[in-house]
Amino acid sequence: MQQTYNPTWDLDVIFPGGSDSEAFRTYLKEIEQAKEEFAIKVEAFKPEHEEVKAEQLIEIVNHLERVSKKLREASAFISCLSAQDVTDEKASLLVGKRSDLRAEMEAVNSKFVQKLVQVDDATWDSLLQHEGLKELAFVLNEYREKAKELLSVDQEVLINDLAVDGYHGWSQMYDTIVGKMKVEVEEEDGVKSLSVGQASNKLGDPNRDVRKTVFHKLGDAWKEQSALFGQTLNHLAGFRLQTYKHRNWDHVLKEPLQINRMKQETLDAMWTAITHNKQHFVKYLDKKAELLGLDKLSMYDIGAPITDSVKKSTYTEASKFIVEHFNNFSPKMADFAQMAFDKRWIEAEDRAGKRPGGFCTSFPESEQTRIFMTFSGTSSNIATLAHELGHAYHQHVMNDVNGLNQRYAMNVAETASTFAEMIVADASVKNAQNKEEKIALLEDKIQRSVAFFMNIHARFIFENRFYEERKEGLVSVDRLNEIMVEAQKEAYQNALDEYDPNFWSSKLHFHITGVPFYNFPYTFGYLFSLGIYAAAKDQGNSFEDAYIALLRDTGRMNVEDLAMKHMNVDLTKPDFWEAAIQLCVNDVEEFIELTQ
Ligand SMILES: [Zn+2]
């Protein structure tokens, strides 16, 4: 008999009883306790008064690792509970509890990190030679160097406290306004009042009139609120710039580059190579316009379907397809995916009451992961499933790495996921049942390149220019619209007819305060994994272990060293990026040939 997989996850093996779990409540108390102990150890650490003993530092660092792991474990469980059932009120309370715990932990941790600055350089260097600290040298140095660039402890505490209302508050205000927005859209059975999310889904409608009408209705809705969004964006950017000014940080990219552990030269080399290859993607956009019977595409045509001939798969079929194709690249990755299906690490059931979207979260203490998504059988669902399994595999190969060396930045976080997604997307194209299906699947792939090379590029150009102008004072709504359209024209190389001036207000990413410049790391991750994919195709069997070694180092190196060590490439030069982009250009060429 054919085996079928259960598309719901098993959380009980981690903590039995869902949001009522007694075991979980006990666990939260353990975290409190461990956090208190950590605070006491940090308090007793006095590098300004006494000579620092390696043993003391090791003890603190080990304690930090334990608490961080526990906190991540608990956070993951809470994420799973709140995603699987949006009506679970006990889960919402736990989300609040989690924010408190994180903030308290963050406060003690920054105290600890500030104390590291007080250790003199010579002592510091000899401390890092010590067994037990050696393997943590990169992250400990990073903590210390970052802390050196901050203001005094008191001033930083004040900034953090004021940021709750003066910074993050603007982002919450944004969410509140967006949540209340409604767009009236005419449907077959009358006029419906839709949320902006629901209305945006209609931009993929096969009928151009529908897309165009919805695009303009959405535009009107954003325009109506633009005075408010102009405020939220200007103020949160203003807060950020003031903080930078006081810390003497003169460049807005300083912080995002630091977070992503990469150099400006790398970022420049990446965008240069992309710009150099844009003409191929313009050719694709022109071809698509022709297929849709248009002179030029508009923003609302880019995601339009050109065929609807892709067949649907069941969850079990998708699972088998993924395992089979992972196996061609890496049997270990295939075994891992097989285990995730067998042990029910995935919540994929298509049912009401689940949160939309997908994620993968890690339980570092249990050495397990869980994947969340809603699977309805489309090819993009299969891609998402493979994507999240890629994230899960990344964590899996890091299970025995020191917890403090497991934290990788967003740009490399998307490496393993995109890599896994690529394997499956390529296999899908190869296995297409007919030409129509092949074209559709190929276009899915090209759409990703267009998103990363053009849409994300526009966001990056916009943010750079906006921040430069914001330094001189408030930027008006009209000017924001103007900068946005200029950025889009540049990023899409004038290939479109109608642009989207309201994009600065409709795209959540500009209003996120957690991480600045929430755009270029996506493109980096995409191309970095494509570079690895190209190498994988060349290397055959030796690839698997080299890939694992690279993933294991993602939390303890900057990206330039990571690429040099494991792929022998220089990310600050365009060659690596050109080679990765070439894979995407090949897709475009095949697409144009097939649609001739
Ligand atoms: Zn991802």
XYZ file of C-alpha atoms and ligand atoms in Angstrom:
597
model
C 0.000 0.000 0.000
C 1.148 3.564 -0.787
C 2.146 5.360 2.348
C 0.470 8.733 2.909
C 1.755 11.480 5.187
C -0.178 13.243 7.897
C -0.105 17.009 7.156
C -0.478 18.109 10.799
C 2.416 18.565 13.166
C 3.221 16.906 16.432
C 3.945 19.497 19.117
C 3.147 17.197 22.032
C 6.524 15.469 21.832
C 8.082 18.806 22.750
C 5.588 20.037 25.362
C 2.365 18.053 25.778
C -0.954 19.873 26.126
C -0.800 22.865 23.746
C -1.305 26.292 25.310
C -2.485 24.574 28.536
C 0.748 22.646 28.887
C 1.899 22.255 32.490
C 5.312 21.146 31.299
C 5.654 24.367 29.319
C 4.722 26.528 32.278
C 7.376 24.796 34.339
C 9.824 25.409 31.522
C 9.041 29.139 31.502
C 9.770 29.231 35.248
C 13.102 27.558 34.586
C 13.929 30.304 32.101
C 13.084 33.003 34.649
C 15.333 31.290 37.132
C 18.197 30.862 34.662
C 17.871 34.498 33.639
C 18.100 35.630 37.286
C 21.231 33.559 37.754
C 22.703 35.063 34.615
C 21.998 38.561 35.935
C 23.769 37.729 39.208
C 26.821 36.440 37.347
C 26.928 39.555 35.159
C 26.625 41.751 38.264
C 29.596 39.972 39.851
C 31.678 40.474 36.717
C 33.746 43.605 37.329
C 36.369 44.056 34.638
C 36.837 47.718 35.579
C 37.987 46.769 39.094
C 39.576 43.350 38.990
C 41.612 41.265 36.608
C 39.367 39.114 34.427
C 39.793 35.374 34.884
C 39.071 33.193 31.879
C 37.109 30.780 34.071
C 34.701 33.494 35.126
C 34.110 34.642 31.565
C 33.621 31.059 30.373
C 31.059 30.489 33.093
C 29.090 33.585 32.103
C 29.251 32.766 28.402
C 28.148 29.182 28.976
C 25.278 30.409 31.064
C 24.322 32.862 28.336
C 24.286 30.029 25.822
C 21.989 27.927 28.024
C 19.493 30.735 28.645
C 19.488 31.776 24.974
C 18.778 28.222 23.861
C 15.942 27.865 26.353
C 14.483 31.164 25.308
C 14.602 30.184 21.636
C 13.005 26.838 22.468
C 10.152 28.540 24.333
C 9.772 31.206 21.628
C 9.469 28.552 18.963
C 6.757 26.735 20.889
C 4.796 29.965 21.334
C 5.137 30.773 17.600
C 3.725 27.364 16.733
C 0.807 27.683 19.156
C -0.234 31.112 17.941
C 0.104 30.204 14.250
C -1.892 26.983 14.337
C -4.973 28.577 15.880
C -5.477 32.346 15.714
C -8.352 32.110 18.188
C -6.205 30.563 20.929
C -6.262 33.328 23.568
C -3.892 31.535 25.902
C -1.374 31.502 23.060
C -1.775 35.282 22.643
C -1.039 35.763 26.323
C 2.086 33.669 25.879
C 3.160 35.951 23.023
C 3.035 38.869 25.483
C 4.968 36.859 28.047
C 7.597 36.147 25.407
C 8.103 39.865 24.641
C 8.656 40.549 28.348
C 11.135 37.721 28.714
C 13.058 38.818 25.650
C 13.230 42.439 26.768
C 14.445 41.451 30.258
C 17.053 39.147 28.802
C 18.128 41.842 26.346
C 18.645 44.303 29.193
C 20.947 41.955 31.144
C 22.749 40.959 27.985
C 23.552 44.519 26.987
C 24.933 45.148 30.449
C 27.206 42.151 29.986
C 28.325 43.263 26.531
C 29.069 46.793 27.747
C 31.298 45.305 30.427
C 33.337 43.525 27.763
C 34.400 46.925 26.435
C 36.063 47.629 29.773
C 38.444 44.700 29.366
C 41.705 46.111 27.982
C 42.765 44.907 24.530
C 45.780 42.851 25.621
C 43.809 40.961 28.262
C 40.975 40.479 25.796
C 43.247 38.923 23.178
C 44.777 36.513 25.627
C 41.333 35.574 26.995
C 40.209 34.566 23.520
C 43.162 32.203 23.215
C 41.730 30.172 26.046
C 40.097 26.809 25.263
C 36.407 27.290 25.897
C 36.460 30.821 24.475
C 38.475 30.223 21.327
C 35.605 28.819 19.285
C 33.487 31.826 20.280
C 36.123 34.401 19.324
C 34.215 35.751 16.329
C 30.925 36.384 18.115
C 32.551 37.652 21.306
C 34.651 40.092 19.304
C 31.556 41.139 17.440
C 29.627 41.802 20.691
C 32.535 43.862 21.995
C 33.178 45.825 18.820
C 29.497 46.669 18.449
C 29.305 47.780 22.049
C 32.312 50.077 21.546
C 30.390 52.010 18.933
C 27.434 52.627 21.195
C 26.924 55.522 23.577
C 27.293 55.053 27.329
C 25.148 52.388 29.006
C 22.855 55.022 30.517
C 22.320 56.775 27.207
C 21.642 53.537 25.354
C 19.159 52.482 28.030
C 17.424 55.818 27.626
C 17.297 55.426 23.826
C 15.830 51.948 24.173
C 13.206 53.115 26.609
C 12.231 56.076 24.447
C 12.187 53.866 21.350
C 9.178 51.941 22.652
C 6.897 54.918 22.065
C 9.019 57.162 19.868
C 10.173 54.599 17.332
C 8.443 51.219 17.439
C 5.226 53.096 18.177
C 5.248 54.540 14.645
C 5.525 51.077 13.178
C 2.582 49.896 15.295
C 0.619 52.949 14.206
C 1.304 51.937 10.614
C -0.031 48.421 11.267
C -3.123 49.840 12.933
C -3.974 52.141 10.029
C -3.374 49.405 7.449
C -5.501 46.976 9.466
C -8.452 49.377 9.306
C -8.193 50.116 5.582
C -10.918 48.789 3.305
C -11.118 48.602 -0.465
C -14.484 48.310 -2.227
C -14.231 45.822 -5.055
C -16.994 44.734 -7.382
C -17.414 40.973 -7.571
C -19.928 38.791 -9.367
C -22.343 38.855 -6.430
C -22.062 42.580 -5.674
C -19.638 45.071 -4.164
C -17.380 43.636 -1.459
C -15.435 45.518 1.156
C -11.981 43.891 1.240
C -8.893 44.308 3.377
C -5.827 45.531 1.498
C -4.342 42.021 1.718
C -7.423 40.452 0.142
C -7.576 43.104 -2.558
C -3.860 42.678 -3.332
C -4.458 38.980 -4.038
C -6.586 40.072 -6.984
C -3.544 41.595 -8.672
C -2.781 38.048 -9.888
C -6.170 37.774 -11.618
C -6.049 36.520 -15.232
C -8.408 39.323 -16.310
C -6.523 42.586 -16.924
C -9.552 44.770 -16.223
C -9.829 43.240 -12.774
C -6.122 43.772 -12.068
C -6.142 47.329 -13.324
C -9.290 48.316 -11.447
C -8.088 46.779 -8.195
C -4.660 48.384 -8.599
C -6.229 51.821 -8.946
C -8.683 51.247 -6.101
C -5.790 50.197 -3.923
C -3.876 53.257 -5.116
C -6.769 55.506 -4.076
C -6.941 53.827 -0.692
C -3.211 54.340 -0.043
C -3.407 57.912 -1.339
C -6.246 58.679 1.030
C -4.031 57.737 3.992
C -0.779 59.064 2.545
C -0.592 62.052 4.911
C -0.601 59.608 7.847
C 1.934 57.253 6.266
C 4.118 60.233 5.378
C 4.205 60.952 9.122
C 4.911 57.392 10.230
C 7.725 56.952 7.723
C 9.336 60.354 8.332
C 9.245 59.963 12.100
C 10.596 56.474 12.341
C 13.355 57.381 9.907
C 13.994 60.550 11.910
C 14.385 58.575 15.133
C 16.830 56.238 13.458
C 18.881 59.083 11.987
C 19.005 60.965 15.309
C 20.273 57.854 17.052
C 22.933 57.383 14.374
C 23.940 61.035 14.642
C 24.518 60.805 18.371
C 26.504 57.610 17.962
C 28.562 59.364 15.266
C 27.482 56.910 12.584
C 27.568 58.872 9.362
C 26.260 56.307 6.910
C 22.724 54.832 6.903
C 24.018 51.531 5.568
C 26.427 51.082 8.450
C 23.951 49.288 10.701
C 22.307 47.030 8.086
C 25.711 45.985 6.743
C 26.925 45.254 10.245
C 23.845 43.176 11.033
C 24.381 41.174 7.854
C 28.123 40.863 8.501
C 29.043 42.130 5.071
C 31.102 44.869 3.438
C 29.894 47.784 1.385
C 32.120 46.551 -1.483
C 30.201 43.271 -1.515
C 26.884 45.046 -1.702
C 28.171 47.287 -4.502
C 29.597 44.344 -6.457
C 26.233 42.564 -6.199
C 24.150 45.495 -7.478
C 26.693 46.259 -10.205
C 26.494 42.717 -11.562
C 22.699 42.824 -11.407
C 22.495 46.150 -13.223
C 24.905 44.857 -15.826
C 22.505 41.968 -16.593
C 19.197 43.771 -16.437
C 18.655 43.853 -20.179
C 17.847 40.108 -20.106
C 15.027 40.637 -17.652
C 13.752 43.596 -19.615
C 13.598 41.223 -22.576
C 11.488 38.859 -20.488
C 9.130 41.678 -19.475
C 8.781 42.721 -23.109
C 8.073 39.147 -24.141
C 5.456 38.809 -21.458
C 3.818 42.050 -22.617
C 3.662 40.578 -26.116
C 2.113 37.328 -24.813
C -0.535 39.336 -22.978
C -1.186 41.441 -26.092
C 0.214 44.670 -24.595
C 2.802 47.215 -25.739
C 4.326 47.396 -22.293
C 3.521 45.799 -18.952
C 2.336 47.851 -16.017
C 3.172 47.132 -12.404
C -0.086 45.167 -12.056
C 0.700 42.901 -15.031
C 3.986 41.504 -13.775
C 2.346 38.806 -11.657
C -0.407 37.987 -14.150
C -0.632 34.317 -15.163
C 0.067 33.545 -18.812
C -1.302 29.987 -18.692
C -3.227 27.984 -16.115
C -2.061 24.557 -16.993
C -0.098 23.496 -13.921
C -1.529 20.415 -12.278
C -2.090 20.190 -8.538
C -0.412 17.679 -6.241
C -1.412 16.061 -2.961
C 0.713 16.606 0.121
C 2.046 13.066 -0.096
C 2.953 13.447 -3.782
C 4.717 16.718 -3.039
C 6.627 15.155 -0.141
C 7.839 12.274 -2.271
C 8.813 14.600 -5.099
C 10.871 16.749 -2.725
C 12.671 13.819 -1.095
C 13.446 12.277 -4.466
C 14.987 15.453 -5.867
C 16.858 16.451 -2.721
C 18.440 13.031 -3.025
C 20.047 13.943 -6.350
C 22.016 16.689 -4.651
C 22.435 15.428 -1.149
C 21.269 12.092 0.298
C 21.706 13.512 3.814
C 19.322 16.339 3.036
C 16.842 13.844 1.560
C 17.051 11.651 4.688
C 16.437 14.693 6.809
C 13.346 15.681 4.809
C 12.068 12.094 4.975
C 12.418 12.155 8.758
C 10.567 15.487 8.977
C 7.623 13.963 7.071
C 7.688 10.719 9.081
C 7.906 12.408 12.467
C 5.333 15.061 11.580
C 7.492 18.159 11.943
C 5.285 19.963 9.420
C 1.910 21.665 9.797
C 0.557 21.970 6.264
C -3.167 21.223 6.582
C -5.486 23.487 4.576
C -8.029 24.559 7.200
C -9.639 27.664 8.639
C -8.257 29.420 11.718
C -4.599 29.144 10.758
C -2.388 32.166 10.280
C -1.468 32.843 6.624
C 2.110 32.507 5.355
C 4.873 30.076 6.151
C 7.830 29.815 8.515
C 10.321 27.416 9.986
C 11.226 27.613 13.654
C 13.895 25.832 15.694
C 13.825 24.099 19.047
C 17.566 24.145 19.767
C 17.313 22.228 23.033
C 15.218 19.395 21.607
C 17.261 19.609 18.404
C 14.070 19.656 16.364
C 12.390 22.115 14.016
C 8.807 22.775 12.953
C 7.522 24.055 9.646
C 4.280 25.958 9.284
C 2.372 26.580 6.056
C -0.931 25.899 4.319
C -0.673 23.373 1.528
C -3.359 23.486 -1.146
C -1.469 21.652 -3.886
C -0.094 24.441 -6.095
C 3.440 24.525 -7.470
C 4.184 27.534 -5.312
C 3.102 25.508 -2.246
C 5.625 22.820 -3.176
C 8.285 25.510 -3.525
C 7.390 26.887 -0.086
C 7.522 23.434 1.464
C 10.989 22.852 -0.026
C 12.054 26.356 1.057
C 11.085 25.776 4.682
C 12.692 22.325 4.677
C 15.888 24.084 3.548
C 15.725 26.313 6.640
C 15.071 23.257 8.802
C 18.049 21.421 7.340
C 20.269 24.437 8.019
C 19.343 24.222 11.689
C 19.715 20.456 11.663
C 23.366 20.543 10.563
C 24.043 23.175 13.245
C 22.533 21.213 16.123
C 25.870 20.437 17.753
C 27.394 23.869 17.108
C 27.676 26.101 20.206
C 24.374 27.983 20.586
C 26.104 31.372 20.402
C 27.547 30.358 17.025
C 24.137 29.365 15.678
C 22.832 32.869 15.106
C 23.146 33.774 11.464
C 21.987 36.945 9.747
C 19.116 37.314 7.312
C 21.299 37.344 4.172
C 22.711 33.879 4.854
C 19.527 32.668 6.525
C 17.933 32.518 3.098
C 20.784 30.480 1.602
C 19.765 26.942 2.542
C 16.100 27.697 1.937
C 16.571 29.175 -1.527
C 18.939 26.364 -2.400
C 16.326 23.737 -1.519
C 13.660 25.682 -3.367
C 15.872 25.865 -6.455
C 16.400 22.105 -6.570
C 12.674 21.507 -6.548
C 11.835 24.332 -8.973
C 14.372 23.030 -11.478
C 13.102 19.474 -11.122
C 9.524 20.679 -11.630
C 10.475 22.390 -14.889
C 12.251 19.238 -16.071
C 9.291 17.040 -15.149
C 6.656 19.253 -16.745
C 3.925 17.222 -18.478
C 3.703 19.483 -21.535
C 5.028 22.692 -23.047
C 2.378 24.925 -21.487
C 3.173 23.619 -18.033
C 6.881 23.986 -18.642
C 6.443 27.634 -19.610
C 4.380 28.328 -16.507
C 6.902 26.677 -14.173
C 9.814 28.420 -15.842
C 8.013 31.698 -15.463
C 7.588 31.015 -11.731
C 11.365 30.877 -11.521
C 11.920 34.018 -13.588
C 9.384 35.880 -11.472
C 11.642 35.299 -8.494
C 14.596 36.820 -10.324
C 12.512 39.820 -11.350
C 11.415 40.280 -7.750
C 14.969 40.143 -6.389
C 16.710 42.080 -9.157
C 14.070 44.715 -9.883
C 11.423 45.017 -7.182
C 13.865 44.696 -4.268
C 16.364 46.892 -6.091
C 13.724 49.627 -6.348
C 13.151 49.368 -2.593
C 16.865 49.666 -1.954
C 17.293 52.705 -4.227
C 14.238 54.348 -2.693
C 15.401 53.853 0.876
C 18.866 55.176 0.170
C 17.565 58.359 -1.452
C 14.796 58.882 1.035
C 17.203 58.617 3.989
C 19.626 61.063 2.384
C 16.847 63.620 1.925
C 15.408 62.935 5.350
C 18.708 64.007 6.907
C 17.916 67.525 5.661
C 14.367 67.552 7.054
C 10.882 66.112 6.585
C 10.160 64.710 3.119
C 6.737 65.580 1.690
C 4.255 63.007 0.372
C 4.653 64.353 -3.168
C 8.388 63.993 -2.965
C 8.073 60.440 -1.538
C 5.909 59.509 -4.527
C 8.453 61.039 -6.847
C 11.454 59.258 -5.322
C 9.511 55.998 -5.468
C 8.660 56.258 -9.163
C 12.223 57.339 -10.015
C 13.568 54.325 -8.116
C 11.174 51.973 -9.933
C 12.022 53.399 -13.340
C 15.671 52.883 -12.631
C 15.259 49.385 -11.191
C 12.962 48.215 -14.022
C 14.992 50.135 -16.592
C 11.950 51.997 -17.905
C 10.419 48.707 -19.046
C 6.982 49.437 -17.585
C 4.092 51.627 -18.592
C 2.485 52.389 -15.214
C 4.487 52.482 -11.957
C 3.380 52.429 -8.348
C 3.993 55.779 -6.590
C 2.267 54.523 -3.412
C 4.628 51.625 -2.915
C 6.443 53.419 -0.073
C 3.233 53.304 1.938
C 1.895 49.925 0.815
C 5.087 47.958 1.488
C 5.306 46.985 5.127
C 9.079 46.528 4.943
C 9.738 50.280 4.922
C 7.912 50.564 8.231
C 9.583 47.708 10.101
C 11.688 48.952 13.010
C 13.253 45.615 14.007
C 15.808 45.659 11.179
C 16.763 48.614 8.952
C 16.943 48.191 5.153
C 14.832 45.061 5.075
C 15.505 44.538 1.370
C 19.000 43.790 0.036
C 19.563 40.715 2.272
C 16.825 38.959 0.253
C 18.697 39.509 -3.001
C 21.984 38.543 -1.409
C 20.547 35.267 -0.075
C 19.040 34.428 -3.440
C 22.248 34.962 -5.396
C 24.505 33.473 -2.748
C 22.533 30.247 -2.839
C 22.487 30.286 -6.651
C 26.285 30.487 -6.564
C 26.321 27.430 -4.323
C 23.842 25.706 -6.613
C 26.103 26.302 -9.608
C 29.022 24.827 -7.653
C 26.895 21.848 -6.597
C 26.111 20.977 -10.190
C 29.837 20.999 -10.989
C 31.117 19.128 -7.970
C 28.887 16.052 -7.806
C 29.480 13.836 -4.773
C 32.061 15.921 -2.968
C 29.541 18.720 -2.763
C 27.433 17.410 0.104
C 30.006 17.645 2.887
C 31.367 20.959 1.638
C 27.834 22.357 1.751
C 27.295 21.151 5.309
C 30.614 22.684 6.383
C 29.566 26.015 4.882
C 26.192 25.995 6.627
C 27.818 25.195 9.967
C 30.003 28.297 9.658
C 27.194 30.730 8.802
C 26.853 31.873 12.435
C 30.514 32.542 13.133
C 31.995 34.369 10.128
C 31.424 37.398 8.002
C 30.097 36.576 4.552
C 33.281 37.436 2.670
C 35.324 34.987 4.765
C 32.590 32.373 4.541
C 32.581 32.501 0.737
C 36.368 32.534 0.518
C 36.798 29.616 2.914
C 34.154 27.343 1.437
C 33.848 28.366 -2.198
C 37.147 30.100 -2.805
C 35.396 33.150 -4.241
C 35.744 36.857 -3.556
C 32.342 38.408 -2.930
C 33.690 41.915 -3.317
C 34.340 41.201 -7.017
C 31.542 40.945 -9.597
C 32.598 37.516 -10.986
C 30.803 35.441 -8.364
C 27.614 37.459 -8.778
C 27.805 37.377 -12.577
C 28.051 33.579 -12.532
C 25.051 33.262 -10.227
C 22.947 35.663 -12.311
C 23.840 33.687 -15.435
C 21.680 30.803 -14.151
C 18.704 33.171 -14.085
C 19.557 34.525 -17.531
C 19.477 30.931 -18.838
C 15.883 30.646 -17.598
C 14.933 33.779 -19.515
C 16.542 32.477 -22.695
C 14.712 29.169 -22.414
C 11.456 30.989 -21.752
C 11.854 33.189 -24.813
C 12.686 30.194 -26.973
C 9.663 28.225 -25.738
C 7.276 31.117 -26.301
C 8.591 31.966 -29.787
Zn 12.936 31.835 4.143
